[in-house]
Amino acid sequence: MQHHLRTVAGPLAADRIRGPVLAHEHLVLDLDRSGDRAAVLDPAAHAPAVTGELSALRDAFGLSAVIELTCRGMGRDPRALARISAEAGVAVVAATGWYYEPFHPAEVGGADPGRLTDILLGEIERGLEAGGAPTGVRPGVIGEVGSHGDAPSPAEARVLTASARAAAASGLSLATHAQLGRGGRAQLEILTAAGLAPHRVSIGHQDLLDDPAVHRALAAEGAYVAFDTVGKESYQSDGTRLRLLLDLLEAGHADRALLSCDISRHGYLESEGGQGYGHLFRSFLPKARAAGVDDDLVDLITRRNPLRFLTGADVEEI
């Protein structure tokens, strides 16, 4: 069976992806609420640096694709994503959905899950708009659908329910934002209750939660476990991240692990002295290899797993 990704340039056969995939990134973003413009990746100011990093990673490490999880209310810019993808020579999968409650746009308000589902399906079927005009770019994933705390708020629960329904109806997969790693099991319970199969779900930011039992439980239920803030040492040390990853691998859940860096402000770019999108390849993966993670496992976690997450493919198909 031939599986395809929905990229910003159109459908792409999964078997065309021969190198690693960054499973949770931002290439264009605006989460500024304070006016300091730190939590921003502005397409005018920062796209050249972003494009340059991706292009260099393609040349050095074979980077083949990025799952870009900037969704509604987060400063999404589908035209900029298409330009970055084309110039960098790296496939980009764009997203639809809503982040966690502090960043919900007014449209979420008191809307019920049915109305929210219709909004998402409209974007999935007709493509993303920018400034009220169609762009021709269709989302290939739902995310990063957010919650904060051990249980989602009522508004977050409505968004999670709607997102699961839209994912199940459209055949897309869904990636979450679990603030500081918390609440992942509650997210998965809501998503599966709404009809989404667990293997179409990636629970985000689990490397910020130092609780291997939770990671093993999520994987055992069939969800992907995203260690996706690699390099963000102010939140968690990479030493702890590596220990958590090794624990999941040793528990027999290598086929459920995802890795990424979640570059979410311009200060993280290499051009500004940050760790950049390449920290995973230049720093973290060498440490994982030194700890006994062989090349086949690296390929599983960084290429086959994200492809299976996006497409819903079985282990033997990719």
mmCIF file of C-alpha atoms in Angstrom:
data_model
loop_
_atom_site.group_PDB
_atom_site.id
_atom_site.type_symbol
_atom_site.label_atom_id
_atom_site.label_comp_id
_atom_site.label_asym_id
_atom_site.label_seq_id
_atom_site.Cartn_x
_atom_site.Cartn_y
_atom_site.Cartn_z
ATOM 1 C CA MET A 1 0.000 0.000 0.000
ATOM 2 C CA GLN A 2 1.362 3.415 -0.982
ATOM 3 C CA HIS A 3 1.204 5.997 1.793
ATOM 4 C CA HIS A 4 1.380 9.739 1.187
ATOM 5 C CA LEU A 5 2.111 12.808 3.269
ATOM 6 C CA ARG A 6 0.185 16.014 2.749
ATOM 7 C CA THR A 7 2.915 18.628 2.421
ATOM 8 C CA VAL A 8 2.735 22.358 1.701
ATOM 9 C CA ALA A 9 3.765 21.499 -1.882
ATOM 10 C CA GLY A 10 1.111 18.791 -2.282
ATOM 11 C CA PRO A 11 0.984 15.013 -1.771
ATOM 12 C CA LEU A 12 4.328 13.276 -1.323
ATOM 13 C CA ALA A 13 4.845 9.519 -1.255
ATOM 14 C CA ALA A 14 6.198 8.435 2.116
ATOM 15 C CA ASP A 15 8.855 6.290 0.458
ATOM 16 C CA ARG A 16 10.373 9.481 -0.976
ATOM 17 C CA ILE A 17 11.391 10.438 2.567
ATOM 18 C CA ARG A 18 14.803 8.821 2.907
ATOM 19 C CA GLY A 19 16.224 10.887 5.779
ATOM 20 C CA PRO A 20 15.142 12.044 9.226
ATOM 21 C CA VAL A 21 11.967 13.955 10.030
ATOM 22 C CA LEU A 22 11.704 16.604 12.742
ATOM 23 C CA ALA A 23 8.451 15.617 14.443
ATOM 24 C CA HIS A 24 7.505 18.879 16.197
ATOM 25 C CA GLU A 25 8.840 22.231 15.013
ATOM 26 C CA HIS A 26 7.888 25.808 14.239
ATOM 27 C CA LEU A 27 9.233 27.664 11.222
ATOM 28 C CA VAL A 28 6.871 30.659 11.468
ATOM 29 C CA LEU A 29 5.292 31.602 14.791
ATOM 30 C CA ASP A 30 3.862 34.448 16.860
ATOM 31 C CA LEU A 31 3.052 33.719 20.493
ATOM 32 C CA ASP A 32 3.922 37.208 21.724
ATOM 33 C CA ARG A 33 1.623 38.421 24.497
ATOM 34 C CA SER A 34 3.994 40.793 26.274
ATOM 35 C CA GLY A 35 5.272 42.964 23.442
ATOM 36 C CA ASP A 36 8.891 41.829 23.777
ATOM 37 C CA ARG A 37 8.701 39.871 20.486
ATOM 38 C CA ALA A 38 10.766 37.004 21.922
ATOM 39 C CA ALA A 39 8.286 34.188 21.203
ATOM 40 C CA VAL A 40 8.255 34.976 17.507
ATOM 41 C CA LEU A 41 9.615 33.551 14.256
ATOM 42 C CA ASP A 42 8.728 36.346 11.871
ATOM 43 C CA PRO A 43 8.622 35.327 8.197
ATOM 44 C CA ALA A 44 10.119 38.652 7.120
ATOM 45 C CA ALA A 45 12.880 38.820 9.713
ATOM 46 C CA HIS A 46 13.721 35.203 10.434
ATOM 47 C CA ALA A 47 12.783 33.081 7.411
ATOM 48 C CA PRO A 48 16.260 33.387 5.809
ATOM 49 C CA ALA A 49 17.900 32.006 8.970
ATOM 50 C CA VAL A 50 15.295 29.234 9.268
ATOM 51 C CA THR A 51 15.711 28.306 5.610
ATOM 52 C CA GLY A 52 19.487 28.305 5.932
ATOM 53 C CA GLU A 53 19.423 25.983 8.931
ATOM 54 C CA LEU A 54 17.085 23.502 7.256
ATOM 55 C CA SER A 55 19.114 23.520 4.058
ATOM 56 C CA ALA A 56 22.333 22.895 5.990
ATOM 57 C CA LEU A 57 20.728 20.017 7.880
ATOM 58 C CA ARG A 58 19.518 18.516 4.605
ATOM 59 C CA ASP A 59 23.088 18.580 3.302
ATOM 60 C CA ALA A 60 24.776 17.388 6.509
ATOM 61 C CA PHE A 61 22.295 14.882 7.904
ATOM 62 C CA GLY A 62 19.806 14.198 5.107
ATOM 63 C CA LEU A 63 16.945 16.066 6.798
ATOM 64 C CA SER A 64 13.947 15.267 4.644
ATOM 65 C CA ALA A 65 10.844 16.677 6.332
ATOM 66 C CA VAL A 66 9.528 18.866 9.131
ATOM 67 C CA ILE A 67 6.168 18.495 10.870
ATOM 68 C CA GLU A 68 5.312 22.163 11.473
ATOM 69 C CA LEU A 69 2.778 22.497 14.278
ATOM 70 C CA THR A 70 1.920 26.199 14.181
ATOM 71 C CA CYS A 71 -1.874 26.239 14.088
ATOM 72 C CA ARG A 72 -4.764 28.708 14.339
ATOM 73 C CA GLY A 73 -4.031 31.630 16.654
ATOM 74 C CA MET A 74 -0.265 30.948 16.660
ATOM 75 C CA GLY A 75 0.810 33.185 13.773
ATOM 76 C CA ARG A 76 0.581 30.511 11.093
ATOM 77 C CA ASP A 77 1.633 31.629 7.599
ATOM 78 C CA PRO A 78 1.108 28.923 4.952
ATOM 79 C CA ARG A 79 2.674 30.938 2.126
ATOM 80 C CA ALA A 80 5.835 31.453 4.153
ATOM 81 C CA LEU A 81 5.961 27.728 4.933
ATOM 82 C CA ALA A 82 5.701 26.930 1.232
ATOM 83 C CA ARG A 83 8.565 29.333 0.433
ATOM 84 C CA ILE A 84 10.790 27.956 3.197
ATOM 85 C CA SER A 85 10.125 24.391 2.073
ATOM 86 C CA ALA A 86 10.916 25.127 -1.559
ATOM 87 C CA GLU A 87 14.070 27.129 -0.826
ATOM 88 C CA ALA A 88 15.418 24.668 1.761
ATOM 89 C CA GLY A 89 14.596 21.559 -0.262
ATOM 90 C CA VAL A 90 12.896 20.016 2.777
ATOM 91 C CA ALA A 91 9.286 18.807 2.836
ATOM 92 C CA VAL A 92 7.054 20.643 5.313
ATOM 93 C CA VAL A 93 3.742 19.381 6.717
ATOM 94 C CA ALA A 94 1.485 22.234 7.880
ATOM 95 C CA ALA A 95 -1.101 22.034 10.656
ATOM 96 C CA THR A 96 -4.559 23.064 11.692
ATOM 97 C CA GLY A 97 -6.062 23.061 15.173
ATOM 98 C CA TRP A 98 -5.856 25.185 18.297
ATOM 99 C CA TYR A 99 -3.142 25.589 20.933
ATOM 100 C CA TYR A 100 -3.893 25.592 24.669
ATOM 101 C CA GLU A 101 -6.478 27.921 26.218
ATOM 102 C CA PRO A 102 -4.453 31.101 26.861
ATOM 103 C CA PHE A 103 -3.884 31.268 23.093
ATOM 104 C CA HIS A 104 -7.379 30.337 21.899
ATOM 105 C CA PRO A 105 -8.691 32.868 19.359
ATOM 106 C CA ALA A 106 -12.189 34.309 19.809
ATOM 107 C CA GLU A 107 -13.678 31.722 17.440
ATOM 108 C CA VAL A 108 -13.264 29.028 20.109
ATOM 109 C CA GLY A 109 -15.271 31.048 22.644
ATOM 110 C CA GLY A 110 -18.449 29.169 23.465
ATOM 111 C CA ALA A 111 -18.449 27.162 20.231
ATOM 112 C CA ASP A 112 -19.506 23.557 20.668
ATOM 113 C CA PRO A 113 -17.393 20.650 19.387
ATOM 114 C CA GLY A 114 -19.581 20.306 16.303
ATOM 115 C CA ARG A 115 -18.889 23.868 15.172
ATOM 116 C CA LEU A 116 -15.182 23.519 15.928
ATOM 117 C CA THR A 117 -15.021 20.245 13.983
ATOM 118 C CA ASP A 118 -16.588 21.966 10.974
ATOM 119 C CA ILE A 119 -13.947 24.726 11.083
ATOM 120 C CA LEU A 120 -11.127 22.188 11.011
ATOM 121 C CA LEU A 121 -12.701 20.056 8.295
ATOM 122 C CA GLY A 122 -13.172 23.191 6.209
ATOM 123 C CA GLU A 123 -9.425 23.896 6.344
ATOM 124 C CA ILE A 124 -8.562 20.264 5.708
ATOM 125 C CA GLU A 125 -10.839 20.011 2.687
ATOM 126 C CA ARG A 126 -10.435 23.472 1.137
ATOM 127 C CA GLY A 127 -6.963 24.487 2.276
ATOM 128 C CA LEU A 128 -5.574 27.153 4.558
ATOM 129 C CA GLU A 129 -6.303 30.838 4.117
ATOM 130 C CA ALA A 130 -4.077 33.831 4.775
ATOM 131 C CA GLY A 131 -5.631 37.263 5.124
ATOM 132 C CA GLY A 132 -8.964 35.811 4.035
ATOM 133 C CA ALA A 133 -7.553 34.544 0.731
ATOM 134 C CA PRO A 134 -6.973 30.893 -0.221
ATOM 135 C CA THR A 135 -3.365 29.749 -0.400
ATOM 136 C CA GLY A 136 -3.724 26.302 -1.944
ATOM 137 C CA VAL A 137 -1.852 24.830 1.037
ATOM 138 C CA ARG A 138 -3.675 21.997 2.769
ATOM 139 C CA PRO A 139 -2.829 20.868 6.299
ATOM 140 C CA GLY A 140 -1.329 17.414 6.727
ATOM 141 C CA VAL A 141 -1.697 17.111 10.492
ATOM 142 C CA ILE A 142 -3.842 18.453 13.332
ATOM 143 C CA GLY A 143 -1.872 20.092 16.113
ATOM 144 C CA GLU A 144 -0.429 21.192 18.306
ATOM 145 C CA VAL A 145 -3.736 20.808 20.139
ATOM 146 C CA GLY A 146 -3.097 21.973 23.665
ATOM 147 C CA SER A 147 -3.993 21.667 27.306
ATOM 148 C CA HIS A 148 -2.320 22.682 30.531
ATOM 149 C CA GLY A 149 -2.436 21.019 33.921
ATOM 150 C CA ASP A 150 -3.302 17.460 34.791
ATOM 151 C CA ALA A 151 -6.724 17.736 33.152
ATOM 152 C CA PRO A 152 -7.805 19.932 30.225
ATOM 153 C CA SER A 153 -10.018 22.925 30.926
ATOM 154 C CA PRO A 154 -13.593 22.783 29.554
ATOM 155 C CA ALA A 155 -12.557 24.848 26.524
ATOM 156 C CA GLU A 156 -9.514 22.646 25.921
ATOM 157 C CA ALA A 157 -11.664 19.527 26.236
ATOM 158 C CA ARG A 158 -14.017 20.892 23.557
ATOM 159 C CA VAL A 159 -11.075 21.604 21.264
ATOM 160 C CA LEU A 160 -9.569 18.156 21.861
ATOM 161 C CA THR A 161 -12.913 16.491 21.135
ATOM 162 C CA ALA A 162 -13.425 18.501 17.946
ATOM 163 C CA SER A 163 -9.869 17.871 16.807
ATOM 164 C CA ALA A 164 -10.231 14.124 17.332
ATOM 165 C CA ARG A 165 -13.474 14.072 15.363
ATOM 166 C CA ALA A 166 -11.885 16.028 12.518
ATOM 167 C CA ALA A 167 -8.846 13.747 12.526
ATOM 168 C CA ALA A 168 -10.974 10.611 12.427
ATOM 169 C CA ALA A 169 -13.162 12.004 9.636
ATOM 170 C CA SER A 170 -10.279 13.251 7.500
ATOM 171 C CA GLY A 171 -7.669 10.560 8.047
ATOM 172 C CA LEU A 172 -5.146 12.994 9.499
ATOM 173 C CA SER A 173 -3.156 12.368 12.662
ATOM 174 C CA LEU A 174 -3.085 14.617 15.713
ATOM 175 C CA ALA A 175 -0.210 15.991 17.798
ATOM 176 C CA THR A 176 -0.801 17.532 21.221
ATOM 177 C CA HIS A 177 0.781 20.161 23.409
ATOM 178 C CA ALA A 178 0.875 18.866 26.980
ATOM 179 C CA GLN A 179 2.107 21.876 28.942
ATOM 180 C CA LEU A 180 5.342 20.894 30.724
ATOM 181 C CA GLY A 181 4.485 17.285 29.859
ATOM 182 C CA ARG A 182 1.473 17.105 32.145
ATOM 183 C CA GLY A 183 -1.986 15.816 31.288
ATOM 184 C CA GLY A 184 -1.052 13.482 28.450
ATOM 185 C CA ARG A 185 -3.115 10.557 29.646
ATOM 186 C CA ALA A 186 -6.161 12.795 30.101
ATOM 187 C CA GLN A 187 -5.639 14.097 26.561
ATOM 188 C CA LEU A 188 -5.460 10.583 25.154
ATOM 189 C CA GLU A 189 -8.610 9.555 27.011
ATOM 190 C CA ILE A 190 -10.583 12.440 25.479
ATOM 191 C CA LEU A 191 -9.182 11.858 21.997
ATOM 192 C CA THR A 192 -9.904 8.138 21.919
ATOM 193 C CA ALA A 193 -13.365 8.638 23.449
ATOM 194 C CA ALA A 194 -14.107 10.926 20.497
ATOM 195 C CA GLY A 195 -13.242 8.142 18.054
ATOM 196 C CA LEU A 196 -9.571 8.663 17.215
ATOM 197 C CA ALA A 197 -7.340 5.583 17.234
ATOM 198 C CA PRO A 198 -4.394 5.958 19.636
ATOM 199 C CA HIS A 199 -1.813 5.231 16.932
ATOM 200 C CA ARG A 200 -2.929 8.454 15.197
ATOM 201 C CA VAL A 201 -1.980 10.483 18.309
ATOM 202 C CA SER A 202 1.343 11.963 19.404
ATOM 203 C CA ILE A 203 1.393 13.213 22.997
ATOM 204 C CA GLY A 204 3.717 16.195 23.138
ATOM 205 C CA HIS A 205 6.495 17.426 25.428
ATOM 206 C CA GLN A 206 6.857 14.201 27.352
ATOM 207 C CA ASP A 207 10.575 14.857 27.808
ATOM 208 C CA LEU A 208 9.542 17.604 30.238
ATOM 209 C CA LEU A 209 7.808 15.044 32.468
ATOM 210 C CA ASP A 210 10.236 12.915 34.447
ATOM 211 C CA ASP A 211 7.832 10.015 34.846
ATOM 212 C CA PRO A 212 8.793 6.920 32.835
ATOM 213 C CA ALA A 213 5.679 5.079 34.015
ATOM 214 C CA VAL A 214 3.467 7.616 32.232
ATOM 215 C CA HIS A 215 5.510 7.294 29.047
ATOM 216 C CA ARG A 216 5.287 3.507 29.125
ATOM 217 C CA ALA A 217 1.529 3.671 29.739
ATOM 218 C CA LEU A 218 0.952 6.040 26.796
ATOM 219 C CA ALA A 219 3.025 3.832 24.506
ATOM 220 C CA ALA A 220 1.299 0.669 25.725
ATOM 221 C CA GLU A 221 -2.041 2.245 24.812
ATOM 222 C CA GLY A 222 -0.691 2.786 21.298
ATOM 223 C CA ALA A 223 0.077 6.520 21.265
ATOM 224 C CA TYR A 224 3.331 8.077 20.143
ATOM 225 C CA VAL A 225 5.397 9.636 22.927
ATOM 226 C CA ALA A 226 7.107 12.829 21.790
ATOM 227 C CA PHE A 227 10.423 13.819 23.329
ATOM 228 C CA ASP A 228 10.247 17.019 21.345
ATOM 229 C CA THR A 229 11.963 19.815 23.293
ATOM 230 C CA VAL A 230 15.485 18.444 22.884
ATOM 231 C CA GLY A 231 18.058 21.106 23.678
ATOM 232 C CA LYS A 232 15.809 23.298 25.820
ATOM 233 C CA GLU A 233 18.087 22.972 28.821
ATOM 234 C CA SER A 234 16.305 25.698 30.804
ATOM 235 C CA TYR A 235 13.285 23.381 30.981
ATOM 236 C CA GLN A 236 15.002 20.009 31.275
ATOM 237 C CA SER A 237 18.529 18.685 30.845
ATOM 238 C CA ASP A 238 19.325 16.589 27.803
ATOM 239 C CA GLY A 239 20.801 14.063 30.223
ATOM 240 C CA THR A 240 17.348 13.550 31.722
ATOM 241 C CA ARG A 241 15.804 13.434 28.246
ATOM 242 C CA LEU A 242 18.217 10.722 27.211
ATOM 243 C CA ARG A 243 17.512 8.709 30.357
ATOM 244 C CA LEU A 244 13.757 8.927 29.691
ATOM 245 C CA LEU A 245 14.208 7.899 26.056
ATOM 246 C CA LEU A 246 16.405 4.943 26.972
ATOM 247 C CA ASP A 247 13.844 3.825 29.537
ATOM 248 C CA LEU A 248 11.117 3.811 26.875
ATOM 249 C CA LEU A 249 13.330 1.904 24.445
ATOM 250 C CA GLU A 250 14.315 -0.655 27.065
ATOM 251 C CA ALA A 251 10.632 -1.162 27.902
ATOM 252 C CA GLY A 252 10.067 -2.325 24.322
ATOM 253 C CA HIS A 253 8.401 0.822 22.965
ATOM 254 C CA ALA A 254 10.969 2.016 20.427
ATOM 255 C CA ASP A 255 8.219 2.047 17.795
ATOM 256 C CA ARG A 256 6.366 4.773 19.724
ATOM 257 C CA ALA A 257 9.129 7.348 20.316
ATOM 258 C CA LEU A 258 9.429 10.647 18.425
ATOM 259 C CA LEU A 259 12.166 13.300 18.644
ATOM 260 C CA SER A 260 12.370 17.001 17.841
ATOM 261 C CA CYS A 261 13.572 20.372 19.180
ATOM 262 C CA ASP A 262 10.414 22.570 19.174
ATOM 263 C CA ILE A 263 12.160 25.774 18.073
ATOM 264 C CA SER A 264 9.596 28.311 19.282
ATOM 265 C CA ARG A 265 11.380 31.671 19.482
ATOM 266 C CA HIS A 266 13.974 33.430 17.377
ATOM 267 C CA GLY A 267 16.533 33.291 20.188
ATOM 268 C CA TYR A 268 16.758 29.532 19.656
ATOM 269 C CA LEU A 269 18.057 30.009 16.096
ATOM 270 C CA GLU A 270 21.736 29.324 15.497
ATOM 271 C CA SER A 271 22.158 32.785 13.982
ATOM 272 C CA GLU A 272 21.195 34.247 17.363
ATOM 273 C CA GLY A 273 23.366 31.933 19.422
ATOM 274 C CA GLY A 274 20.704 29.301 20.104
ATOM 275 C CA GLN A 275 20.819 25.543 19.740
ATOM 276 C CA GLY A 276 18.941 25.548 16.434
ATOM 277 C CA TYR A 277 17.016 22.798 14.678
ATOM 278 C CA GLY A 278 20.247 20.825 14.329
ATOM 279 C CA HIS A 279 20.839 20.282 18.051
ATOM 280 C CA LEU A 280 19.099 16.912 17.781
ATOM 281 C CA PHE A 281 21.592 15.693 15.177
ATOM 282 C CA ARG A 282 24.753 17.396 16.389
ATOM 283 C CA SER A 283 24.433 16.813 20.130
ATOM 284 C CA PHE A 284 21.600 14.572 21.302
ATOM 285 C CA LEU A 285 21.805 11.703 18.831
ATOM 286 C CA PRO A 286 25.582 11.271 19.252
ATOM 287 C CA LYS A 287 24.957 10.900 22.993
ATOM 288 C CA ALA A 288 22.196 8.380 22.295
ATOM 289 C CA ARG A 289 24.528 6.391 20.037
ATOM 290 C CA ALA A 290 27.208 6.440 22.729
ATOM 291 C CA ALA A 291 24.594 5.003 25.103
ATOM 292 C CA GLY A 292 23.951 2.067 22.764
ATOM 293 C CA VAL A 293 21.249 3.306 20.370
ATOM 294 C CA ASP A 294 22.271 1.826 17.013
ATOM 295 C CA ASP A 295 21.711 3.247 13.539
ATOM 296 C CA ASP A 296 18.587 1.198 12.884
ATOM 297 C CA LEU A 297 16.989 2.486 16.084
ATOM 298 C CA VAL A 298 17.936 6.044 15.161
ATOM 299 C CA ASP A 299 16.316 5.565 11.749
ATOM 300 C CA LEU A 300 13.216 4.105 13.424
ATOM 301 C CA ILE A 301 12.800 7.011 15.827
ATOM 302 C CA THR A 302 13.726 9.842 13.471
ATOM 303 C CA ARG A 303 12.252 8.622 10.162
ATOM 304 C CA ARG A 304 10.001 5.585 10.225
ATOM 305 C CA ASN A 305 8.086 6.516 13.386
ATOM 306 C CA PRO A 306 7.134 10.050 12.271
ATOM 307 C CA LEU A 307 6.126 8.698 8.858
ATOM 308 C CA ARG A 308 3.969 6.014 10.469
ATOM 309 C CA PHE A 309 2.477 8.609 12.815
ATOM 310 C CA LEU A 310 1.500 10.880 9.917
ATOM 311 C CA THR A 311 0.154 8.155 7.659
ATOM 312 C CA GLY A 312 -1.230 5.598 10.101
ATOM 313 C CA ALA A 313 0.937 2.916 8.478
ATOM 314 C CA ASP A 314 1.738 -0.362 10.193
ATOM 315 C CA VAL A 315 5.261 -1.117 11.399
ATOM 316 C CA GLU A 316 6.044 -3.405 8.477
ATOM 317 C CA GLU A 317 4.808 -0.903 5.864
ATOM 318 C CA ILE A 318 7.471 1.764 6.515
#
